[in-house]
Amino acid sequence: MNILVEASLEPEVSSTFNVEKIRADFPILNLKIEDKPLVYLDSAASSQMPQPVINRLNYYQTAQHANINRAVHYLSEVATAEYQKARCKLQQFVNAREDREIIFTSGTTDAINLVMHGYGRKFIQADDEIILTTLEHHSNIVPWQMLAKEKGAKIRVVPINEAGELDIHEYKKLFNERTKFVSLIHVSNALGTINPIKEMIAYAHQHDVPVLIDGAQAAPHIPIDVQELDCEFYTFSAHKLCGPTGVGILYGKAEMLESMQPFKGGGDMIASVTFAETTYAEIPHKFEAGTPPIAAAIGFGAAVDYITTIGLEPIAAYETELLNYATIRMLEIPGVNIIGTAANKAAVLSFTIDGIHPHDIGTILNEDGIAVRTGHHCAQPVMQRFNVPATSRASFAFYNKKTEIDALIAGIKTVQKVFL
Ligand code: PMP
């Protein structure tokens, strides 16, 4: 934990990051909860939306809305072009080779289900093995379990150590001739662990095994280059990246997407339909049946513009500064245990307090206007590994500041006074 030594204990000091200027973009941060200023420390669940993204959504609904792909009238052409522009923004954001490698989905969960149905149900057979990790979110466990049950395939799980880091030696030992797919979380939502996915993808490829990366917690904090990573699939949701709910992307290598069967059937995903036979549209349309989340996708594009303008590298550096400050302050309080102490960690602080249930912690903090998440974080295997029913989780974004961490620390001391 030597990184902590370098962390500044001085509130509000960051030589390179003007957090007050950034906060001015987020109207919701001015809210008062129970007469106290909102301290929003739940960005890993959903981040807040800046004014430029709100404005973009507003402008689309006010002046550009129509259904896409289906008409020659002016508004439909504008909406179609804007939707396609959003796809290109996402292509650039992850450095995909081609825009048709970006599929708009309703979010990360939907994207993983798409790959399970489109790739898994077509190519995974009885006795095949799928590798997951202990750190997975339920959305990257349950679809594969459903597939395994249907096909008679097996799930193999990479264990983690006491710090919440994957055991890479064990990962490598799981591969054999029956291994057919790897699906991996990039950054743990429950613990913040950043996994060495590049090395893990390369190892899977030595065995000709394709890899899906669940980047729901990574894309808002770490620059992603899918060509450099060389993963077959990468997915994340807009609502954790300052965008709207209801949309996310699946990046897939074109040849993989082309080899897959459609997930959902309906309008816009076909080339021709007769009662005798239907042929499917080319990618990406093959995987975008029905009216897609047009407004949300355009808002997603605006969110990516906003984040790109600030820059993911300064964002990551500032968030690390917040994490280190919060970790030091938290360790000062007797009876507080940090769950997840990986050397390479995103700005997520999961903790328990001796003798106090996490839900009670969340409730008392809320009385001070402090929003943290309590529960199993849709990662029950992580909770089981650490033998806790739940944790409290503070997660930081680039619009948080050190005085908010001070408020959290004071809040935790209040919780201890109330319950102990
Ligand atoms: N994976 C991870 C790591 C997540 O944190 C989440 C959201 N908590 C998801 C998947 C699911 O994302 P969504 O609910 O947007 O589909």
PDB file of C-alpha atoms in Angstrom, residues 198-368:
ATOM      1  CA  LYS A 198      -4.569  -7.695 -21.477  1.00  0.00           C
ATOM      2  CA  GLU A 199      -2.408 -10.512 -20.157  1.00  0.00           C
ATOM      3  CA  MET A 200      -5.500 -12.687 -19.553  1.00  0.00           C
ATOM      4  CA  ILE A 201      -6.848 -12.104 -23.073  1.00  0.00           C
ATOM      5  CA  ALA A 202      -3.460 -12.966 -24.592  1.00  0.00           C
ATOM      6  CA  TYR A 203      -3.333 -16.194 -22.583  1.00  0.00           C
ATOM      7  CA  ALA A 204      -6.853 -17.204 -23.695  1.00  0.00           C
ATOM      8  CA  HIS A 205      -5.860 -16.542 -27.299  1.00  0.00           C
ATOM      9  CA  GLN A 206      -2.910 -18.926 -26.962  1.00  0.00           C
ATOM     10  CA  HIS A 207      -5.659 -21.544 -26.493  1.00  0.00           C
ATOM     11  CA  ASP A 208      -7.851 -20.096 -29.304  1.00  0.00           C
ATOM     12  CA  VAL A 209     -10.500 -19.089 -26.768  1.00  0.00           C
ATOM     13  CA  PRO A 210     -12.528 -15.890 -27.337  1.00  0.00           C
ATOM     14  CA  VAL A 211     -12.896 -13.356 -24.527  1.00  0.00           C
ATOM     15  CA  LEU A 212     -15.679 -11.001 -23.482  1.00  0.00           C
ATOM     16  CA  ILE A 213     -14.786  -8.108 -21.173  1.00  0.00           C
ATOM     17  CA  ASP A 214     -17.434  -6.607 -18.887  1.00  0.00           C
ATOM     18  CA  GLY A 215     -16.182  -3.027 -18.836  1.00  0.00           C
ATOM     19  CA  ALA A 216     -19.150  -1.490 -16.999  1.00  0.00           C
ATOM     20  CA  GLN A 217     -16.877  -0.129 -14.254  1.00  0.00           C
ATOM     21  CA  ALA A 218     -13.812   0.439 -16.408  1.00  0.00           C
ATOM     22  CA  ALA A 219     -14.975   2.563 -19.328  1.00  0.00           C
ATOM     23  CA  PRO A 220     -15.860   5.568 -17.111  1.00  0.00           C
ATOM     24  CA  HIS A 221     -12.375   5.603 -15.568  1.00  0.00           C
ATOM     25  CA  ILE A 222      -9.770   3.988 -17.853  1.00  0.00           C
ATOM     26  CA  PRO A 223      -9.008   4.677 -21.544  1.00  0.00           C
ATOM     27  CA  ILE A 224     -10.107   1.612 -23.550  1.00  0.00           C
ATOM     28  CA  ASP A 225      -8.457   0.498 -26.781  1.00  0.00           C
ATOM     29  CA  VAL A 226     -10.148  -2.674 -28.002  1.00  0.00           C
ATOM     30  CA  GLN A 227      -7.617  -3.166 -30.785  1.00  0.00           C
ATOM     31  CA  GLU A 228      -4.747  -3.062 -28.327  1.00  0.00           C
ATOM     32  CA  LEU A 229      -6.597  -5.328 -25.887  1.00  0.00           C
ATOM     33  CA  ASP A 230      -7.541  -7.607 -28.797  1.00  0.00           C
ATOM     34  CA  CYS A 231     -10.639  -8.891 -26.943  1.00  0.00           C
ATOM     35  CA  GLU A 232     -13.456 -10.359 -29.034  1.00  0.00           C
ATOM     36  CA  PHE A 233     -16.143  -8.449 -27.109  1.00  0.00           C
ATOM     37  CA  TYR A 234     -16.218  -5.424 -24.771  1.00  0.00           C
ATOM     38  CA  THR A 235     -19.302  -3.918 -23.175  1.00  0.00           C
ATOM     39  CA  PHE A 236     -20.382  -1.045 -20.929  1.00  0.00           C
ATOM     40  CA  SER A 237     -23.439   1.094 -20.054  1.00  0.00           C
ATOM     41  CA  ALA A 238     -23.968   4.820 -20.598  1.00  0.00           C
ATOM     42  CA  HIS A 239     -25.495   5.496 -17.198  1.00  0.00           C
ATOM     43  CA  LYS A 240     -22.184   4.916 -15.405  1.00  0.00           C
ATOM     44  CA  LEU A 241     -20.446   7.273 -17.823  1.00  0.00           C
ATOM     45  CA  CYS A 242     -22.466  10.467 -17.306  1.00  0.00           C
ATOM     46  CA  GLY A 243     -25.006   9.357 -19.920  1.00  0.00           C
ATOM     47  CA  PRO A 244     -28.647   8.276 -19.774  1.00  0.00           C
ATOM     48  CA  THR A 245     -30.088   4.956 -18.632  1.00  0.00           C
ATOM     49  CA  GLY A 246     -31.397   2.429 -21.145  1.00  0.00           C
ATOM     50  CA  VAL A 247     -28.396   2.276 -23.466  1.00  0.00           C
ATOM     51  CA  GLY A 248     -24.972   0.671 -23.633  1.00  0.00           C
ATOM     52  CA  ILE A 249     -22.736  -0.807 -26.256  1.00  0.00           C
ATOM     53  CA  LEU A 250     -21.403  -4.149 -27.237  1.00  0.00           C
ATOM     54  CA  TYR A 251     -18.167  -3.919 -29.179  1.00  0.00           C
ATOM     55  CA  GLY A 252     -17.527  -7.118 -31.113  1.00  0.00           C
ATOM     56  CA  LYS A 253     -14.901  -8.003 -33.693  1.00  0.00           C
ATOM     57  CA  ALA A 254     -16.725  -7.909 -37.042  1.00  0.00           C
ATOM     58  CA  GLU A 255     -15.937 -11.515 -37.912  1.00  0.00           C
ATOM     59  CA  MET A 256     -17.292 -12.687 -34.546  1.00  0.00           C
ATOM     60  CA  LEU A 257     -20.511 -10.697 -34.859  1.00  0.00           C
ATOM     61  CA  GLU A 258     -20.971 -11.962 -38.417  1.00  0.00           C
ATOM     62  CA  SER A 259     -20.588 -15.564 -37.305  1.00  0.00           C
ATOM     63  CA  MET A 260     -23.254 -15.244 -34.611  1.00  0.00           C
ATOM     64  CA  GLN A 261     -26.992 -15.820 -34.697  1.00  0.00           C
ATOM     65  CA  PRO A 262     -29.330 -12.906 -33.897  1.00  0.00           C
ATOM     66  CA  PHE A 263     -30.422 -12.445 -30.292  1.00  0.00           C
ATOM     67  CA  LYS A 264     -33.777 -10.714 -30.812  1.00  0.00           C
ATOM     68  CA  GLY A 265     -36.001 -10.953 -33.888  1.00  0.00           C
ATOM     69  CA  GLY A 266     -38.118  -8.107 -35.251  1.00  0.00           C
ATOM     70  CA  GLY A 267     -38.105  -4.988 -37.378  1.00  0.00           C
ATOM     71  CA  ASP A 268     -34.856  -3.473 -38.674  1.00  0.00           C
ATOM     72  CA  MET A 269     -32.782  -6.623 -38.179  1.00  0.00           C
ATOM     73  CA  ILE A 270     -33.909  -8.332 -41.394  1.00  0.00           C
ATOM     74  CA  ALA A 271     -32.917  -8.240 -45.056  1.00  0.00           C
ATOM     75  CA  SER A 272     -36.173  -9.872 -46.204  1.00  0.00           C
ATOM     76  CA  VAL A 273     -39.086 -11.697 -44.611  1.00  0.00           C
ATOM     77  CA  THR A 274     -41.455 -14.266 -46.072  1.00  0.00           C
ATOM     78  CA  PHE A 275     -43.386 -16.894 -44.146  1.00  0.00           C
ATOM     79  CA  ALA A 276     -41.104 -19.456 -45.747  1.00  0.00           C
ATOM     80  CA  GLU A 277     -37.828 -17.812 -44.720  1.00  0.00           C
ATOM     81  CA  THR A 278     -36.250 -14.701 -43.240  1.00  0.00           C
ATOM     82  CA  THR A 279     -32.779 -13.432 -44.034  1.00  0.00           C
ATOM     83  CA  TYR A 280     -30.977 -11.124 -41.668  1.00  0.00           C
ATOM     84  CA  ALA A 281     -29.507  -7.663 -42.084  1.00  0.00           C
ATOM     85  CA  GLU A 282     -25.766  -7.052 -41.956  1.00  0.00           C
ATOM     86  CA  ILE A 283     -24.131  -6.069 -38.654  1.00  0.00           C
ATOM     87  CA  PRO A 284     -24.734  -3.927 -36.652  1.00  0.00           C
ATOM     88  CA  HIS A 285     -28.441  -3.984 -37.639  1.00  0.00           C
ATOM     89  CA  LYS A 286     -28.687  -7.772 -37.240  1.00  0.00           C
ATOM     90  CA  PHE A 287     -28.422  -7.177 -33.480  1.00  0.00           C
ATOM     91  CA  GLU A 288     -30.609  -4.059 -33.184  1.00  0.00           C
ATOM     92  CA  ALA A 289     -34.148  -5.397 -33.566  1.00  0.00           C
ATOM     93  CA  GLY A 290     -37.001  -2.941 -33.111  1.00  0.00           C
ATOM     94  CA  THR A 291     -36.803   0.767 -32.351  1.00  0.00           C
ATOM     95  CA  PRO A 292     -33.503   1.261 -30.540  1.00  0.00           C
ATOM     96  CA  PRO A 293     -32.959   3.739 -27.692  1.00  0.00           C
ATOM     97  CA  ILE A 294     -32.393   6.588 -30.168  1.00  0.00           C
ATOM     98  CA  ALA A 295     -32.454   9.521 -27.753  1.00  0.00           C
ATOM     99  CA  ALA A 296     -30.374   7.659 -25.180  1.00  0.00           C
ATOM    100  CA  ALA A 297     -27.764   6.649 -27.782  1.00  0.00           C
ATOM    101  CA  ILE A 298     -27.417  10.281 -28.895  1.00  0.00           C
ATOM    102  CA  GLY A 299     -27.086  11.304 -25.238  1.00  0.00           C
ATOM    103  CA  PHE A 300     -24.453   8.578 -24.839  1.00  0.00           C
ATOM    104  CA  GLY A 301     -22.507  10.175 -27.707  1.00  0.00           C
ATOM    105  CA  ALA A 302     -22.685  13.539 -25.927  1.00  0.00           C
ATOM    106  CA  ALA A 303     -21.502  11.922 -22.674  1.00  0.00           C
ATOM    107  CA  VAL A 304     -18.510  10.432 -24.464  1.00  0.00           C
ATOM    108  CA  ASP A 305     -17.714  13.881 -25.920  1.00  0.00           C
ATOM    109  CA  TYR A 306     -17.913  15.396 -22.432  1.00  0.00           C
ATOM    110  CA  ILE A 307     -15.648  12.771 -20.841  1.00  0.00           C
ATOM    111  CA  THR A 308     -13.201  12.928 -23.746  1.00  0.00           C
ATOM    112  CA  THR A 309     -12.924  16.705 -23.453  1.00  0.00           C
ATOM    113  CA  ILE A 310     -11.910  16.399 -19.800  1.00  0.00           C
ATOM    114  CA  GLY A 311      -9.714  13.398 -20.615  1.00  0.00           C
ATOM    115  CA  LEU A 312      -9.794   9.932 -19.067  1.00  0.00           C
ATOM    116  CA  GLU A 313      -6.160  10.141 -17.989  1.00  0.00           C
ATOM    117  CA  PRO A 314      -6.610  13.245 -15.792  1.00  0.00           C
ATOM    118  CA  ILE A 315      -9.896  11.744 -14.572  1.00  0.00           C
ATOM    119  CA  ALA A 316      -8.148   8.519 -13.535  1.00  0.00           C
ATOM    120  CA  ALA A 317      -5.296  10.414 -11.824  1.00  0.00           C
ATOM    121  CA  TYR A 318      -7.712  12.617  -9.865  1.00  0.00           C
ATOM    122  CA  GLU A 319      -9.921   9.684  -8.852  1.00  0.00           C
ATOM    123  CA  THR A 320      -6.853   7.802  -7.601  1.00  0.00           C
ATOM    124  CA  GLU A 321      -6.005  10.851  -5.486  1.00  0.00           C
ATOM    125  CA  LEU A 322      -9.543  10.745  -4.020  1.00  0.00           C
ATOM    126  CA  LEU A 323      -9.320   6.993  -3.395  1.00  0.00           C
ATOM    127  CA  ASN A 324      -5.972   7.294  -1.617  1.00  0.00           C
ATOM    128  CA  TYR A 325      -7.205  10.162   0.539  1.00  0.00           C
ATOM    129  CA  ALA A 326     -10.396   8.284   1.447  1.00  0.00           C
ATOM    130  CA  THR A 327      -8.446   5.105   2.219  1.00  0.00           C
ATOM    131  CA  ILE A 328      -6.095   6.909   4.613  1.00  0.00           C
ATOM    132  CA  ARG A 329      -8.968   8.687   6.370  1.00  0.00           C
ATOM    133  CA  MET A 330     -10.989   5.474   6.627  1.00  0.00           C
ATOM    134  CA  LEU A 331      -8.069   3.521   8.111  1.00  0.00           C
ATOM    135  CA  GLU A 332      -7.872   6.121  10.897  1.00  0.00           C
ATOM    136  CA  ILE A 333     -11.237   4.981  12.291  1.00  0.00           C
ATOM    137  CA  PRO A 334     -11.083   2.008  14.684  1.00  0.00           C
ATOM    138  CA  GLY A 335     -13.562  -0.744  13.793  1.00  0.00           C
ATOM    139  CA  VAL A 336     -13.720   0.070  10.074  1.00  0.00           C
ATOM    140  CA  ASN A 337     -12.550  -2.672   7.701  1.00  0.00           C
ATOM    141  CA  ILE A 338     -11.836  -2.046   4.046  1.00  0.00           C
ATOM    142  CA  ILE A 339     -12.852  -4.992   1.865  1.00  0.00           C
ATOM    143  CA  GLY A 340     -10.729  -5.064  -1.273  1.00  0.00           C
ATOM    144  CA  THR A 341      -7.168  -3.790  -1.043  1.00  0.00           C
ATOM    145  CA  ALA A 342      -5.826  -4.636  -4.500  1.00  0.00           C
ATOM    146  CA  ALA A 343      -2.616  -2.894  -5.527  1.00  0.00           C
ATOM    147  CA  ASN A 344      -4.295  -1.806  -8.753  1.00  0.00           C
ATOM    148  CA  LYS A 345      -7.641  -0.360  -7.783  1.00  0.00           C
ATOM    149  CA  ALA A 346     -10.318   1.990  -9.117  1.00  0.00           C
ATOM    150  CA  ALA A 347     -12.077   4.560  -6.914  1.00  0.00           C
ATOM    151  CA  VAL A 348     -14.356   2.170  -5.047  1.00  0.00           C
ATOM    152  CA  LEU A 349     -14.175   1.807  -1.281  1.00  0.00           C
ATOM    153  CA  SER A 350     -16.125  -1.138   0.143  1.00  0.00           C
ATOM    154  CA  PHE A 351     -16.156  -1.344   3.909  1.00  0.00           C
ATOM    155  CA  THR A 352     -17.766  -2.870   6.953  1.00  0.00           C
ATOM    156  CA  ILE A 353     -17.967  -1.493  10.480  1.00  0.00           C
ATOM    157  CA  ASP A 354     -17.627  -3.937  13.372  1.00  0.00           C
ATOM    158  CA  GLY A 355     -20.981  -4.563  15.039  1.00  0.00           C
ATOM    159  CA  ILE A 356     -23.101  -2.513  12.599  1.00  0.00           C
ATOM    160  CA  HIS A 357     -25.151  -3.822   9.670  1.00  0.00           C
ATOM    161  CA  PRO A 358     -24.341  -2.135   6.334  1.00  0.00           C
ATOM    162  CA  HIS A 359     -27.976  -1.156   5.803  1.00  0.00           C
ATOM    163  CA  ASP A 360     -27.947   0.774   9.085  1.00  0.00           C
ATOM    164  CA  ILE A 361     -24.780   2.537   7.945  1.00  0.00           C
ATOM    165  CA  GLY A 362     -26.451   3.596   4.685  1.00  0.00           C
ATOM    166  CA  THR A 363     -29.566   4.802   6.488  1.00  0.00           C
ATOM    167  CA  ILE A 364     -27.716   6.995   8.992  1.00  0.00           C
ATOM    168  CA  LEU A 365     -25.385   8.418   6.316  1.00  0.00           C
ATOM    169  CA  ASN A 366     -28.461   9.318   4.252  1.00  0.00           C
ATOM    170  CA  GLU A 367     -29.666  11.477   7.144  1.00  0.00           C
ATOM    171  CA  ASP A 368     -26.534  13.564   6.540  1.00  0.00           C
TER     172      ASP A 368
END
